[in-house]
Amino acid sequence: MNNGSSRGPIRTCIGCRQTDDQAVLLRLAQESGSTRVVPDPQRRKTGRGAWVHRDPECVRRAVSRNAANRAFRAQVVVDEEELLAVINLGTTRVQGSTMTDQKAG
């Protein structure tokens, strides 16, 4: 999925294993003192992180392959529905801002 024009750090999606700019990926972080993995869209949580494309298929692959366990080097719990909700929310915001921009112009 990397188009060759890197603008920032490159990360690997744990779902499809393709590299891409971190700007187009969703960061996942392990909650402190927990086995739960949560979305970290602002990239502010401390500790080890993993990255997944904002694509439902990549999320499904990551969950079905237990890719987060390898990425976090621990037995972790990933809520697929929570990740998909964050991805859908981000898509809605992007579409909403595009619609607002078009109306303003």
CSV table of N, CA and C in Angstrom, one decimal, residues 11-96:
chain,number,residue,atom,x,y,z
A,11,ARG,N,5.7,2.3,8.9
A,11,ARG,CA,5.3,1.2,9.9
A,11,ARG,C,4.7,0.1,9.1
A,12,THR,N,4.6,-1.1,9.7
A,12,THR,CA,4.0,-2.3,9.1
A,12,THR,C,2.7,-2.6,9.7
A,13,CYS,N,1.7,-2.8,8.8
A,13,CYS,CA,0.3,-3.2,9.3
A,13,CYS,C,0.4,-4.6,9.8
A,14,ILE,N,-0.2,-4.9,11.0
A,14,ILE,CA,-0.1,-6.2,11.5
A,14,ILE,C,-1.2,-7.1,10.8
A,15,GLY,N,-2.1,-6.5,10.0
A,15,GLY,CA,-3.1,-7.3,9.3
A,15,GLY,C,-2.6,-7.8,8.0
A,16,CYS,N,-2.2,-6.9,7.1
A,16,CYS,CA,-1.8,-7.3,5.8
A,16,CYS,C,-0.2,-7.4,5.6
A,17,ARG,N,0.5,-6.9,6.6
A,17,ARG,CA,2.0,-7.0,6.6
A,17,ARG,C,2.6,-6.1,5.6
A,18,GLN,N,1.9,-5.1,5.0
A,18,GLN,CA,2.4,-4.1,4.1
A,18,GLN,C,2.9,-2.9,4.9
A,19,THR,N,3.9,-2.3,4.3
A,19,THR,CA,4.5,-1.1,5.0
A,19,THR,C,3.8,0.1,4.4
A,20,ASP,N,3.6,1.2,5.2
A,20,ASP,CA,3.0,2.4,4.8
A,20,ASP,C,3.4,3.5,5.8
A,21,ASP,N,3.1,4.8,5.4
A,21,ASP,CA,3.4,5.9,6.3
A,21,ASP,C,2.5,5.7,7.5
A,22,GLN,N,3.1,6.0,8.7
A,22,GLN,CA,2.3,5.9,9.9
A,22,GLN,C,1.1,6.8,9.9
A,23,ALA,N,1.1,7.8,9.1
A,23,ALA,CA,-0.1,8.8,9.1
A,23,ALA,C,-1.3,8.1,8.6
A,24,VAL,N,-1.2,7.0,7.8
A,24,VAL,CA,-2.4,6.4,7.3
A,24,VAL,C,-2.8,5.1,8.0
A,25,LEU,N,-2.0,4.8,9.1
A,25,LEU,CA,-2.3,3.7,9.9
A,25,LEU,C,-2.9,4.1,11.3
A,26,LEU,N,-3.6,3.2,11.9
A,26,LEU,CA,-4.1,3.4,13.2
A,26,LEU,C,-3.2,2.7,14.2
A,27,ARG,N,-2.8,3.4,15.2
A,27,ARG,CA,-1.9,2.8,16.3
A,27,ARG,C,-2.7,2.1,17.3
A,28,LEU,N,-2.3,1.0,17.7
A,28,LEU,CA,-2.9,0.2,18.8
A,28,LEU,C,-1.9,0.2,20.0
A,29,ALA,N,-2.4,0.3,21.2
A,29,ALA,CA,-1.6,0.3,22.4
A,29,ALA,C,-2.1,-0.7,23.4
A,30,GLN,N,-1.3,-1.3,24.2
A,30,GLN,CA,-1.7,-2.1,25.3
A,30,GLN,C,-2.0,-1.2,26.5
A,31,GLU,N,-3.1,-1.4,27.1
A,31,GLU,CA,-3.5,-0.6,28.3
A,31,GLU,C,-2.5,-1.0,29.4
A,32,SER,N,-2.1,0.0,30.1
A,32,SER,CA,-1.1,-0.2,31.2
A,32,SER,C,-1.7,-1.1,32.2
A,33,GLY,N,-0.9,-2.1,32.6
A,33,GLY,CA,-1.3,-3.1,33.6
A,33,GLY,C,-2.4,-4.0,33.2
A,34,SER,N,-2.7,-4.1,31.9
A,34,SER,CA,-3.8,-4.9,31.4
A,34,SER,C,-3.3,-5.7,30.1
A,35,THR,N,-4.2,-6.7,29.8
A,35,THR,CA,-3.9,-7.5,28.5
A,35,THR,C,-4.7,-6.9,27.4
A,36,ARG,N,-5.5,-5.8,27.6
A,36,ARG,CA,-6.4,-5.3,26.6
A,36,ARG,C,-5.6,-4.3,25.7
A,37,VAL,N,-5.9,-4.5,24.4
A,37,VAL,CA,-5.3,-3.6,23.4
A,37,VAL,C,-6.4,-2.6,23.0
A,38,VAL,N,-6.0,-1.3,22.9
A,38,VAL,CA,-7.0,-0.3,22.6
A,38,VAL,C,-6.5,0.5,21.4
A,39,PRO,N,-7.4,1.1,20.6
A,39,PRO,CA,-7.0,2.1,19.6
A,39,PRO,C,-6.3,3.3,20.2
A,40,ASP,N,-5.3,3.8,19.6
A,40,ASP,CA,-4.6,5.0,20.0
A,40,ASP,C,-4.5,6.0,18.9
A,41,PRO,N,-5.7,6.6,18.4
A,41,PRO,CA,-5.6,7.4,17.2
A,41,PRO,C,-4.8,8.7,17.4
A,42,GLN,N,-4.6,9.2,18.6
A,42,GLN,CA,-3.8,10.4,18.8
A,42,GLN,C,-2.3,10.0,19.0
A,43,ARG,N,-2.0,8.7,19.1
A,43,ARG,CA,-0.6,8.2,19.3
A,43,ARG,C,0.0,8.8,20.5
A,44,ARG,N,-0.7,8.9,21.6
A,44,ARG,CA,-0.1,9.5,22.8
A,44,ARG,C,0.1,8.5,24.0
A,45,LYS,N,-0.4,7.3,23.8
A,45,LYS,CA,-0.3,6.3,24.9
A,45,LYS,C,1.2,5.8,24.9
A,46,THR,N,1.7,5.5,26.1
A,46,THR,CA,3.1,5.1,26.2
A,46,THR,C,3.2,3.6,26.0
A,47,GLY,N,4.4,3.1,25.8
A,47,GLY,CA,4.6,1.7,25.6
A,47,GLY,C,4.6,1.2,24.2
A,48,ARG,N,4.7,-0.1,24.1
A,48,ARG,CA,4.8,-0.7,22.8
A,48,ARG,C,3.5,-0.5,22.0
A,49,GLY,N,3.6,-0.3,20.7
A,49,GLY,CA,2.5,-0.1,19.9
A,49,GLY,C,2.5,-1.0,18.7
A,50,ALA,N,1.4,-1.2,18.1
A,50,ALA,CA,1.3,-1.9,16.8
A,50,ALA,C,0.4,-1.1,15.9
A,51,TRP,N,0.5,-1.4,14.6
A,51,TRP,CA,-0.1,-0.5,13.6
A,51,TRP,C,-1.0,-1.4,12.7
A,52,VAL,N,-2.2,-0.8,12.3
A,52,VAL,CA,-3.1,-1.5,11.4
A,52,VAL,C,-3.7,-0.4,10.4
A,53,HIS,N,-3.8,-0.8,9.2
A,53,HIS,CA,-4.5,0.1,8.2
A,53,HIS,C,-5.9,0.3,8.7
A,54,ARG,N,-6.4,1.5,8.4
A,54,ARG,CA,-7.8,1.8,8.7
A,54,ARG,C,-8.8,1.2,7.7
A,55,ASP,N,-8.6,-0.1,7.6
A,55,ASP,CA,-9.4,-0.9,6.6
A,55,ASP,C,-10.0,-2.1,7.4
A,56,PRO,N,-11.3,-2.3,7.3
A,56,PRO,CA,-11.9,-3.4,8.1
A,56,PRO,C,-11.2,-4.8,7.8
A,57,GLU,N,-10.8,-5.0,6.5
A,57,GLU,CA,-10.2,-6.3,6.2
A,57,GLU,C,-8.9,-6.5,6.9
A,58,CYS,N,-8.1,-5.4,7.0
A,58,CYS,CA,-6.8,-5.5,7.8
A,58,CYS,C,-7.1,-5.8,9.2
A,59,VAL,N,-8.1,-5.2,9.8
A,59,VAL,CA,-8.4,-5.4,11.2
A,59,VAL,C,-8.8,-6.9,11.4
A,60,ARG,N,-9.7,-7.4,10.5
A,60,ARG,CA,-10.1,-8.8,10.6
A,60,ARG,C,-9.0,-9.7,10.5
A,61,ARG,N,-8.1,-9.5,9.6
A,61,ARG,CA,-6.9,-10.4,9.4
A,61,ARG,C,-6.0,-10.3,10.7
A,62,ALA,N,-5.8,-9.2,11.2
A,62,ALA,CA,-5.0,-9.1,12.4
A,62,ALA,C,-5.6,-9.8,13.6
A,63,VAL,N,-6.9,-9.7,13.7
A,63,VAL,CA,-7.6,-10.4,14.8
A,63,VAL,C,-7.6,-11.9,14.6
A,64,SER,N,-7.9,-12.4,13.4
A,64,SER,CA,-8.0,-13.8,13.1
A,64,SER,C,-6.6,-14.5,13.2
A,65,ARG,N,-5.6,-13.8,12.9
A,65,ARG,CA,-4.2,-14.3,12.9
A,65,ARG,C,-3.5,-14.2,14.3
A,66,ASN,N,-4.2,-13.5,15.2
A,66,ASN,CA,-3.6,-13.2,16.5
A,66,ASN,C,-2.3,-12.4,16.4
A,67,ALA,N,-2.3,-11.5,15.4
A,67,ALA,CA,-1.1,-10.8,15.1
A,67,ALA,C,-0.7,-9.8,16.3
A,68,ALA,N,-1.7,-9.4,17.0
A,68,ALA,CA,-1.4,-8.5,18.1
A,68,ALA,C,-0.5,-9.2,19.2
A,69,ASN,N,-0.8,-10.5,19.4
A,69,ASN,CA,0.0,-11.2,20.4
A,69,ASN,C,1.5,-11.2,20.0
A,70,ARG,N,1.8,-11.4,18.7
A,70,ARG,CA,3.2,-11.3,18.2
A,70,ARG,C,3.7,-9.9,18.4
A,71,ALA,N,2.9,-8.9,18.0
A,71,ALA,CA,3.4,-7.5,18.0
A,71,ALA,C,3.7,-7.0,19.4
A,72,PHE,N,2.9,-7.4,20.3
A,72,PHE,CA,3.0,-7.0,21.7
A,72,PHE,C,3.9,-7.9,22.5
A,73,ARG,N,4.3,-9.0,21.9
A,73,ARG,CA,5.1,-10.0,22.6
A,73,ARG,C,4.4,-10.5,23.9
A,74,ALA,N,3.1,-10.6,23.9
A,74,ALA,CA,2.4,-11.0,25.1
A,74,ALA,C,1.0,-11.5,24.6
A,75,GLN,N,0.3,-12.2,25.5
A,75,GLN,CA,-1.0,-12.7,25.2
A,75,GLN,C,-1.9,-11.5,25.5
A,76,VAL,N,-2.6,-10.9,24.5
A,76,VAL,CA,-3.4,-9.7,24.6
A,76,VAL,C,-4.8,-10.0,24.1
A,77,VAL,N,-5.7,-9.1,24.4
A,77,VAL,CA,-7.1,-9.2,24.0
A,77,VAL,C,-7.4,-8.0,23.1
A,78,VAL,N,-7.9,-8.2,21.9
A,78,VAL,CA,-8.2,-7.2,21.0
A,78,VAL,C,-9.7,-7.2,20.7
A,79,ASP,N,-10.4,-6.1,20.9
A,79,ASP,CA,-11.9,-6.0,20.6
A,79,ASP,C,-12.0,-5.6,19.2
A,80,GLU,N,-12.3,-6.5,18.3
A,80,GLU,CA,-12.4,-6.2,16.8
A,80,GLU,C,-13.5,-5.1,16.6
A,81,GLU,N,-14.6,-5.3,17.3
A,81,GLU,CA,-15.7,-4.3,17.1
A,81,GLU,C,-15.3,-2.9,17.5
A,82,GLU,N,-14.5,-2.8,18.6
A,82,GLU,CA,-14.1,-1.4,19.0
A,82,GLU,C,-13.2,-0.8,17.9
A,83,LEU,N,-12.3,-1.6,17.4
A,83,LEU,CA,-11.4,-1.1,16.3
A,83,LEU,C,-12.2,-0.7,15.1
A,84,LEU,N,-13.1,-1.5,14.7
A,84,LEU,CA,-14.0,-1.2,13.5
A,84,LEU,C,-14.8,0.1,13.8
A,85,ALA,N,-15.3,0.3,15.0
A,85,ALA,CA,-16.0,1.5,15.3
A,85,ALA,C,-15.1,2.7,15.2
A,86,VAL,N,-13.9,2.7,15.7
A,86,VAL,CA,-13.0,3.8,15.6
A,86,VAL,C,-12.7,4.1,14.1
A,87,ILE,N,-12.5,3.0,13.3
A,87,ILE,CA,-12.2,3.2,11.9
A,87,ILE,C,-13.4,3.9,11.2
A,88,ASN,N,-14.6,3.4,11.5
A,88,ASN,CA,-15.8,4.0,10.9
A,88,ASN,C,-16.0,5.4,11.4
A,89,LEU,N,-15.7,5.7,12.6
A,89,LEU,CA,-15.9,7.1,13.1
A,89,LEU,C,-14.9,8.0,12.4
A,90,GLY,N,-13.7,7.6,12.2
A,90,GLY,CA,-12.7,8.4,11.4
A,90,GLY,C,-13.2,8.6,10.0
A,91,THR,N,-13.7,7.6,9.3
A,91,THR,CA,-14.2,7.7,8.0
A,91,THR,C,-15.4,8.7,7.9
A,92,THR,N,-16.3,8.6,8.9
A,92,THR,CA,-17.4,9.5,9.0
A,92,THR,C,-16.9,11.0,9.2
A,93,ARG,N,-15.9,11.2,10.0
A,93,ARG,CA,-15.4,12.5,10.2
A,93,ARG,C,-14.8,13.1,9.0
A,94,VAL,N,-14.0,12.3,8.3
A,94,VAL,CA,-13.4,12.7,7.0
A,94,VAL,C,-14.5,13.1,6.0
A,95,GLN,N,-15.5,12.2,5.9
A,95,GLN,CA,-16.6,12.5,4.9
A,95,GLN,C,-17.3,13.7,5.3
A,96,GLY,N,-17.6,13.9,6.6
A,96,GLY,CA,-18.3,15.0,7.2
A,96,GLY,C,-17.6,16.3,6.9
